[in-house]
PDB file of C-alpha atoms in Angstrom:
ATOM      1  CA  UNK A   1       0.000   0.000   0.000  1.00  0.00           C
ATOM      2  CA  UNK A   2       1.437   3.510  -0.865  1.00  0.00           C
ATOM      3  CA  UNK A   3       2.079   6.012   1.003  1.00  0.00           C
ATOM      4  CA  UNK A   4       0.295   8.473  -0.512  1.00  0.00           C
ATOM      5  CA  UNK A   5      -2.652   6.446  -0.489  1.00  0.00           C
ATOM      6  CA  UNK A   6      -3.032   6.152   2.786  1.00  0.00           C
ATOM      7  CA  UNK A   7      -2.521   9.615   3.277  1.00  0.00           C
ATOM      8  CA  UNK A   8      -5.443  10.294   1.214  1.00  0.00           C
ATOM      9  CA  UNK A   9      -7.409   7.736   2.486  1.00  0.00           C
ATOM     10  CA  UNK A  10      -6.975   9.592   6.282  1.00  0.00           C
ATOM     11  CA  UNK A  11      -7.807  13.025   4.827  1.00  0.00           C
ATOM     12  CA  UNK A  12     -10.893  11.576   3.659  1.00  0.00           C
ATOM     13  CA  UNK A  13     -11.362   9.952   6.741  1.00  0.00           C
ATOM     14  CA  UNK A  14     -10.754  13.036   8.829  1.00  0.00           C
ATOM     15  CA  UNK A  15     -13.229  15.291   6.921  1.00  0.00           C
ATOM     16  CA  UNK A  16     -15.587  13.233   7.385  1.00  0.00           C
ATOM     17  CA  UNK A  17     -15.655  12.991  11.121  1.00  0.00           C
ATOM     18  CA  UNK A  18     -14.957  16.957  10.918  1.00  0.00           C
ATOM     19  CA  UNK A  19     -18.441  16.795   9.071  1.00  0.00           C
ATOM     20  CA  UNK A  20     -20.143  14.212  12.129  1.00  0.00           C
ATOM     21  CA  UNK A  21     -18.754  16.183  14.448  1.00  0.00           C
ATOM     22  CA  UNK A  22     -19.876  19.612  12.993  1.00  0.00           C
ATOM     23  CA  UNK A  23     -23.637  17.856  12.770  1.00  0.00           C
ATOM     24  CA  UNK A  24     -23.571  16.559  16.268  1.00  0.00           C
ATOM     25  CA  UNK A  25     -22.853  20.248  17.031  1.00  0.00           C
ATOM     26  CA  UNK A  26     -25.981  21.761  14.879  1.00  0.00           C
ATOM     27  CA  UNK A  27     -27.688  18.926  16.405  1.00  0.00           C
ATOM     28  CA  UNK A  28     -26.523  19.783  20.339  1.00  0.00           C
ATOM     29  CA  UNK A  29     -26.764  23.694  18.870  1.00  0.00           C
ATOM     30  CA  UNK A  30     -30.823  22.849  17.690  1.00  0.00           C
ATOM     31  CA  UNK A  31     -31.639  21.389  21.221  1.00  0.00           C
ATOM     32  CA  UNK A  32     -29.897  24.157  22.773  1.00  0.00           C
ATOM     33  CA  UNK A  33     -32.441  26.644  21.015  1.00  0.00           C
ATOM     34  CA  UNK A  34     -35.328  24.606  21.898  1.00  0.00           C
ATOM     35  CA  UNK A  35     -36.154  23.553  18.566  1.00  0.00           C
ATOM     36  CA  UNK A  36     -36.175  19.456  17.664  1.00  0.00           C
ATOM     37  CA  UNK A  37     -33.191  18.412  15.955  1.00  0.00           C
ATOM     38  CA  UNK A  38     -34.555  16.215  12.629  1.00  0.00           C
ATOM     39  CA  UNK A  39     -32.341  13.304  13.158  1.00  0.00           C
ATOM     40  CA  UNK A  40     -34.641  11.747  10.272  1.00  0.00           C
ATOM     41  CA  UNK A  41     -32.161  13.499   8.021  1.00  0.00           C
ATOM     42  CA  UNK A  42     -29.454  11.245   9.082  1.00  0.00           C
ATOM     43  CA  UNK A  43     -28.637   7.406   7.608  1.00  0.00           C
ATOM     44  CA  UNK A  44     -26.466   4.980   8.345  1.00  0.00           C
ATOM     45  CA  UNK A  45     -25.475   2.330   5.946  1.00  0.00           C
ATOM     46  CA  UNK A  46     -22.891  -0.168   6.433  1.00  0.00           C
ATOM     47  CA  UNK A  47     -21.573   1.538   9.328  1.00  0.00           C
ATOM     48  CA  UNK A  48     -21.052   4.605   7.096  1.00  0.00           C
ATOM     49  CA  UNK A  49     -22.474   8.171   8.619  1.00  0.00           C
ATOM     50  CA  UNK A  50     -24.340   9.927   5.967  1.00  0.00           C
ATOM     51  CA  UNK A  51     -26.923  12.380   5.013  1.00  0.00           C
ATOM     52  CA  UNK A  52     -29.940  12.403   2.890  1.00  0.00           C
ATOM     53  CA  UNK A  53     -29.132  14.598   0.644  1.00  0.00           C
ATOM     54  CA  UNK A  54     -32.167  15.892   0.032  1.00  0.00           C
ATOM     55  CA  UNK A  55     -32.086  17.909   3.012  1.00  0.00           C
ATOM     56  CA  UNK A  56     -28.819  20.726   1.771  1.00  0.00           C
ATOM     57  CA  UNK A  57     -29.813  23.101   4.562  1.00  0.00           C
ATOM     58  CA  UNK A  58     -29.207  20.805   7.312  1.00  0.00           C
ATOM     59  CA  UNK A  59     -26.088  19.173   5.677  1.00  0.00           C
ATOM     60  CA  UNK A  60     -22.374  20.816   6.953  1.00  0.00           C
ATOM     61  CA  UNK A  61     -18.691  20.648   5.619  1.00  0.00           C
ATOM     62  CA  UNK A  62     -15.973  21.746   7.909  1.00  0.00           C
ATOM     63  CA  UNK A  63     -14.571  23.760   4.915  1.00  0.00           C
ATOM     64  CA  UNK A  64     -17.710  25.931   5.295  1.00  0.00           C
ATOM     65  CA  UNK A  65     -16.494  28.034   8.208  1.00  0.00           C
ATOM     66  CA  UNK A  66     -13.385  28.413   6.629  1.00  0.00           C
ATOM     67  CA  UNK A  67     -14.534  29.601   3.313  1.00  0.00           C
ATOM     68  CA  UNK A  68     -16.999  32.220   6.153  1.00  0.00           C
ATOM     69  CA  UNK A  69     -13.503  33.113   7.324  1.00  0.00           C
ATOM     70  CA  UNK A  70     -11.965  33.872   4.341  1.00  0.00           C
ATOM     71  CA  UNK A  71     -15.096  35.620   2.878  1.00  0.00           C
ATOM     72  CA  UNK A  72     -14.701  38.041   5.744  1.00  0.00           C
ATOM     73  CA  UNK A  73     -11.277  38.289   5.747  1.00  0.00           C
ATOM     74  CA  UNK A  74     -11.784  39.306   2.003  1.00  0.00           C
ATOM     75  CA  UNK A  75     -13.838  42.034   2.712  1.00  0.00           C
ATOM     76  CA  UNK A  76     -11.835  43.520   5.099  1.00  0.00           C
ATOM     77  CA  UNK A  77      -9.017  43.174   2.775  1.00  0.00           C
ATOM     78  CA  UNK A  78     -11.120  44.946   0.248  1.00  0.00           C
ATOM     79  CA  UNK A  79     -11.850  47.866   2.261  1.00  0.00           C
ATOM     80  CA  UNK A  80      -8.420  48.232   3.320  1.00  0.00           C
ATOM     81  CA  UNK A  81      -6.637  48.128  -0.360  1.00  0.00           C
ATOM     82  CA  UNK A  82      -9.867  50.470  -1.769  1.00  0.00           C
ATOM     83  CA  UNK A  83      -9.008  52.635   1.583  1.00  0.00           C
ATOM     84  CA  UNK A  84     -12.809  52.984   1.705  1.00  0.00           C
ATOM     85  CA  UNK A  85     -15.697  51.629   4.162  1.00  0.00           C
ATOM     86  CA  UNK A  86     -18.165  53.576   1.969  1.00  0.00           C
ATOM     87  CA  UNK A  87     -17.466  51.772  -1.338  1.00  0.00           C
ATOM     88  CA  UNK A  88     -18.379  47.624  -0.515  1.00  0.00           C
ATOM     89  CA  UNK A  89     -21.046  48.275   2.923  1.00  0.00           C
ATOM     90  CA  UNK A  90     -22.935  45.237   4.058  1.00  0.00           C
ATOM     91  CA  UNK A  91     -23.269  44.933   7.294  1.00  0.00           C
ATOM     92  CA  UNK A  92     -26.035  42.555   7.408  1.00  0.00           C
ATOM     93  CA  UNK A  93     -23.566  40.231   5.953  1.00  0.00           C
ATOM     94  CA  UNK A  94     -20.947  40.676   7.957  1.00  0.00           C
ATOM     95  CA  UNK A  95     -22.966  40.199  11.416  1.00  0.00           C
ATOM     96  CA  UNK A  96     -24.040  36.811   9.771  1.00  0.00           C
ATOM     97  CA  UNK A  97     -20.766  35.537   8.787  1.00  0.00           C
ATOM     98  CA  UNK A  98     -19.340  36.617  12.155  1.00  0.00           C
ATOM     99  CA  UNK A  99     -22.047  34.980  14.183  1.00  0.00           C
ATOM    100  CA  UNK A 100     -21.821  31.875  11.737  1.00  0.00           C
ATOM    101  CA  UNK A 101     -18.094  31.948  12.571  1.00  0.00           C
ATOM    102  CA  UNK A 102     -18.609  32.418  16.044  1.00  0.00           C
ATOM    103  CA  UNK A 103     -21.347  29.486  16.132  1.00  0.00           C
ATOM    104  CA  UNK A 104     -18.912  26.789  14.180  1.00  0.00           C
ATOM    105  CA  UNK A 105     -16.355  28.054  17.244  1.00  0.00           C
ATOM    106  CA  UNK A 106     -18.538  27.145  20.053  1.00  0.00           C
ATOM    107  CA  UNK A 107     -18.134  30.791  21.301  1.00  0.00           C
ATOM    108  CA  UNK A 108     -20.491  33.760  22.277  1.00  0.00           C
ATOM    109  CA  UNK A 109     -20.641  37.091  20.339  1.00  0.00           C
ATOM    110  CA  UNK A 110     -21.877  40.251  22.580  1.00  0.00           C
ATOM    111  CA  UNK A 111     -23.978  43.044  20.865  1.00  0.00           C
ATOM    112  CA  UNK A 112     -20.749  44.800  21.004  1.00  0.00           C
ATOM    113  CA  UNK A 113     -18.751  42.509  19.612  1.00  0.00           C
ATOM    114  CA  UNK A 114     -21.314  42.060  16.376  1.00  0.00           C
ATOM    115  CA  UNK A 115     -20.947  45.829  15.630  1.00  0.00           C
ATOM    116  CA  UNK A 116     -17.577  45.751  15.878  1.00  0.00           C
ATOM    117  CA  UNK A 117     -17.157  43.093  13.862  1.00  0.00           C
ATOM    118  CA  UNK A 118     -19.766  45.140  10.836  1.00  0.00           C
ATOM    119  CA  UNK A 119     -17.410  47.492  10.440  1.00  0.00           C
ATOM    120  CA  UNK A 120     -19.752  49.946  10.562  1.00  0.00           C
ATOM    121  CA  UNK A 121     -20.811  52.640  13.173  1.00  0.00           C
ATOM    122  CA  UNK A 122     -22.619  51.209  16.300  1.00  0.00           C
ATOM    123  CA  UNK A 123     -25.497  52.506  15.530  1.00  0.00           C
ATOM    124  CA  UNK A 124     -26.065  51.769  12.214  1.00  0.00           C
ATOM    125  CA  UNK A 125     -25.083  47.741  13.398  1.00  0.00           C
ATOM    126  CA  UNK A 126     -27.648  47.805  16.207  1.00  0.00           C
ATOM    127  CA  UNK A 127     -30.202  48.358  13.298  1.00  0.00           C
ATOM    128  CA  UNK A 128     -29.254  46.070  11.514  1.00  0.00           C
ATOM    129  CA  UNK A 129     -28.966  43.456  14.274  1.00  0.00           C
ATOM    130  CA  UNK A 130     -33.053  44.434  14.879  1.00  0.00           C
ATOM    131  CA  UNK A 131     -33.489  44.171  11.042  1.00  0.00           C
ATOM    132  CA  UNK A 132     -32.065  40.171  11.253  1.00  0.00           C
ATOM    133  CA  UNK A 133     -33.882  39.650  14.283  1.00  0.00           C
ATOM    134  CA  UNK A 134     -37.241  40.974  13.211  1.00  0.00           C
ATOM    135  CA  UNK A 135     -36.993  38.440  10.192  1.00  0.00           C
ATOM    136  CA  UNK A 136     -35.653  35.718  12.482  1.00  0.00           C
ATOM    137  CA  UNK A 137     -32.333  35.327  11.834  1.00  0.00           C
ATOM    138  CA  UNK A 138     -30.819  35.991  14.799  1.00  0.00           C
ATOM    139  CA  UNK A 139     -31.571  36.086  18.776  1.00  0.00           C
ATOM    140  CA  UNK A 140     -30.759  38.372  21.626  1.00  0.00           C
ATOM    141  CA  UNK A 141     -29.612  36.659  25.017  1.00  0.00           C
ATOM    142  CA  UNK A 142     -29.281  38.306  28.060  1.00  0.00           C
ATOM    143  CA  UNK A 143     -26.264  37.541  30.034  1.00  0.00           C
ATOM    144  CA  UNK A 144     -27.129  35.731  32.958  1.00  0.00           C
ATOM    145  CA  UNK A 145     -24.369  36.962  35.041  1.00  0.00           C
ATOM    146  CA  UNK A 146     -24.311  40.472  33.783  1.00  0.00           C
ATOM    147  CA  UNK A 147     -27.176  42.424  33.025  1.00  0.00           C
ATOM    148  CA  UNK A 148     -25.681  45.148  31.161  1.00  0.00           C
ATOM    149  CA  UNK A 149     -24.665  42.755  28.425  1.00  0.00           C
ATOM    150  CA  UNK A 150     -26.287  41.488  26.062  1.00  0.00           C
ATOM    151  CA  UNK A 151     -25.283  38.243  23.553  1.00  0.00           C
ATOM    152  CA  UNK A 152     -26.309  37.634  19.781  1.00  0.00           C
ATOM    153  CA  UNK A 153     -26.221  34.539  18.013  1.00  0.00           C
ATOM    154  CA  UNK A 154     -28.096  32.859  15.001  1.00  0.00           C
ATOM    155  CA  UNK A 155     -31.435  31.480  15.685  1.00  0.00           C
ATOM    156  CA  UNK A 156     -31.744  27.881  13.965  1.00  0.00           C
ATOM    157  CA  UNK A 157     -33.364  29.660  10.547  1.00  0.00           C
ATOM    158  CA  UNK A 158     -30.256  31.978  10.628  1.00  0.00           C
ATOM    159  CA  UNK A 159     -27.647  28.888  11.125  1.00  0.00           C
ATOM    160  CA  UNK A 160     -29.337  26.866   8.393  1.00  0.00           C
ATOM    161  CA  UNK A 161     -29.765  29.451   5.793  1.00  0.00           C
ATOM    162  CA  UNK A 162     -26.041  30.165   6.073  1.00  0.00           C
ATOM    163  CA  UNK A 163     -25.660  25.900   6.029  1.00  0.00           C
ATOM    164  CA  UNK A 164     -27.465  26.594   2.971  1.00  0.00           C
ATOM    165  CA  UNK A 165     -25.560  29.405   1.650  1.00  0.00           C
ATOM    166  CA  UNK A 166     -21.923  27.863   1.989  1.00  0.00           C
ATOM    167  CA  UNK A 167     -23.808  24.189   0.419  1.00  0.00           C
ATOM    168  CA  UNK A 168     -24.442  26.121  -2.662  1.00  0.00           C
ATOM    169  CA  UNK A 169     -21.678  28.608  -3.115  1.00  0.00           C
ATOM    170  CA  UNK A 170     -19.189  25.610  -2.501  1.00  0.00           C
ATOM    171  CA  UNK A 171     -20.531  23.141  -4.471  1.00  0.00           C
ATOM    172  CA  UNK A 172     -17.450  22.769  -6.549  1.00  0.00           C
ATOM    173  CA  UNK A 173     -15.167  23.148  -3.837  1.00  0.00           C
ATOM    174  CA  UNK A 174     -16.738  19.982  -1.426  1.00  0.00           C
ATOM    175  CA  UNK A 175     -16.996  18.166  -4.707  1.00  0.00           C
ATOM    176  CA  UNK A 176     -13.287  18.430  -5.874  1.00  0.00           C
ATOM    177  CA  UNK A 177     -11.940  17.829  -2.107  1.00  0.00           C
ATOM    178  CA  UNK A 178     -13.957  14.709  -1.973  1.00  0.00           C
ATOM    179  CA  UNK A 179     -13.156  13.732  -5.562  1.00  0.00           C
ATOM    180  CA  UNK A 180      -9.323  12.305  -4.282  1.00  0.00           C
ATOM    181  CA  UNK A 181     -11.429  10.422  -1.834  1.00  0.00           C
ATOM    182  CA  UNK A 182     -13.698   8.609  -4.337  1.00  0.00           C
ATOM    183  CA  UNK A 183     -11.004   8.088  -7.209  1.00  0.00           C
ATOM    184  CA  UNK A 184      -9.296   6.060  -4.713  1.00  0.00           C
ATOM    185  CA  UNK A 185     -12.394   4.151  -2.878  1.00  0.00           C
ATOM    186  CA  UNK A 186     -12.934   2.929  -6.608  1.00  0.00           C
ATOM    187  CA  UNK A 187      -9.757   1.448  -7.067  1.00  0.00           C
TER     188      UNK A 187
END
């Protein structure tokens, strides 16, 4: 057996328990919201962990936070070579792609924190964190310990529209990683 072989054979391995473990998380993240999980979604065939595939929003990749990463990372890079805010605004999209970040990371994001991280004034991110949360996308959570502060996070429409987002815009991307995988599986 090559070496190489079996090197591609473990990367293929590990993403997939990257993926099981980033679904037990949106699983343990749906409970956590209140909402039931749809473990219906899930198969398992010959000891194999899969997903119906008919179900894209609730599917995950673990190159899907890192493609949220470097699509914010890009448009901070943007603004700072066009040495203008003004020119590429979108602060809706930033809170989401921060909050998705911060939900793959296990980690809490404070109102604070999410305008920060818009890149725009405060006040113009506190309206649009009401705008996402009027049209469910996100929640508000007080901090139990702290009343002054105040956390935001994606509700479970929020989390799988972005799951549904990063399905679609990476299409190609999950399909060529996996494609070493299944050329050698067929030999």
């Amino acid at each position: 057996m090559s070496s190489t072989g079996q090197l591609m054979r473990n990367r293929a391995k590990a993403i997939r328990l990257i993926g099981i473990a980033n679904e037990l998380l949106a699983v343990a993240r749906e409970l956590e919201i209140g909402e039931k999980p749809s473990l219906s979604s899930y198969l398992f065939a010959d000891g194999e962990y899969e997903m119906d595939k008919s179900s894209a929003a609730k599917q995950d990749h673990p190159i899907w936070v890192e493609l949220a990463r470097q699509t914010y990372d890009d448009r901070r890079r943007r603004t700072k070579i066009f040495s203008s805010g003004d020119l590429f605004g979108e602060p809706a999209w930033d809170i989401l792609l921060d909050l998705f970040i911060a939900t793959k990371e296990r980690r809490r994001v404070s109102v604070t924190s999410a305008c920060i991280g818009s890149a725009v004034p405060s006040t113009t991110a506190l309206r649009w964190i009401t705008i996402l949360e009027r049209n469910g996308f996100l929640a508000r959570e007080a901090d139990p310990g702290d009343a002054r502060r105040v956390y935001v996070k994606l509700s479970a429409r929020g989390y799988s529209a972005m799951l549904e987002y990063f399905a679609s815009a990476s299409r190609s991307i999950v399909l060529l990683d996996d494609a070493p995988a299944q050329a050698m599986a067929a030999r």
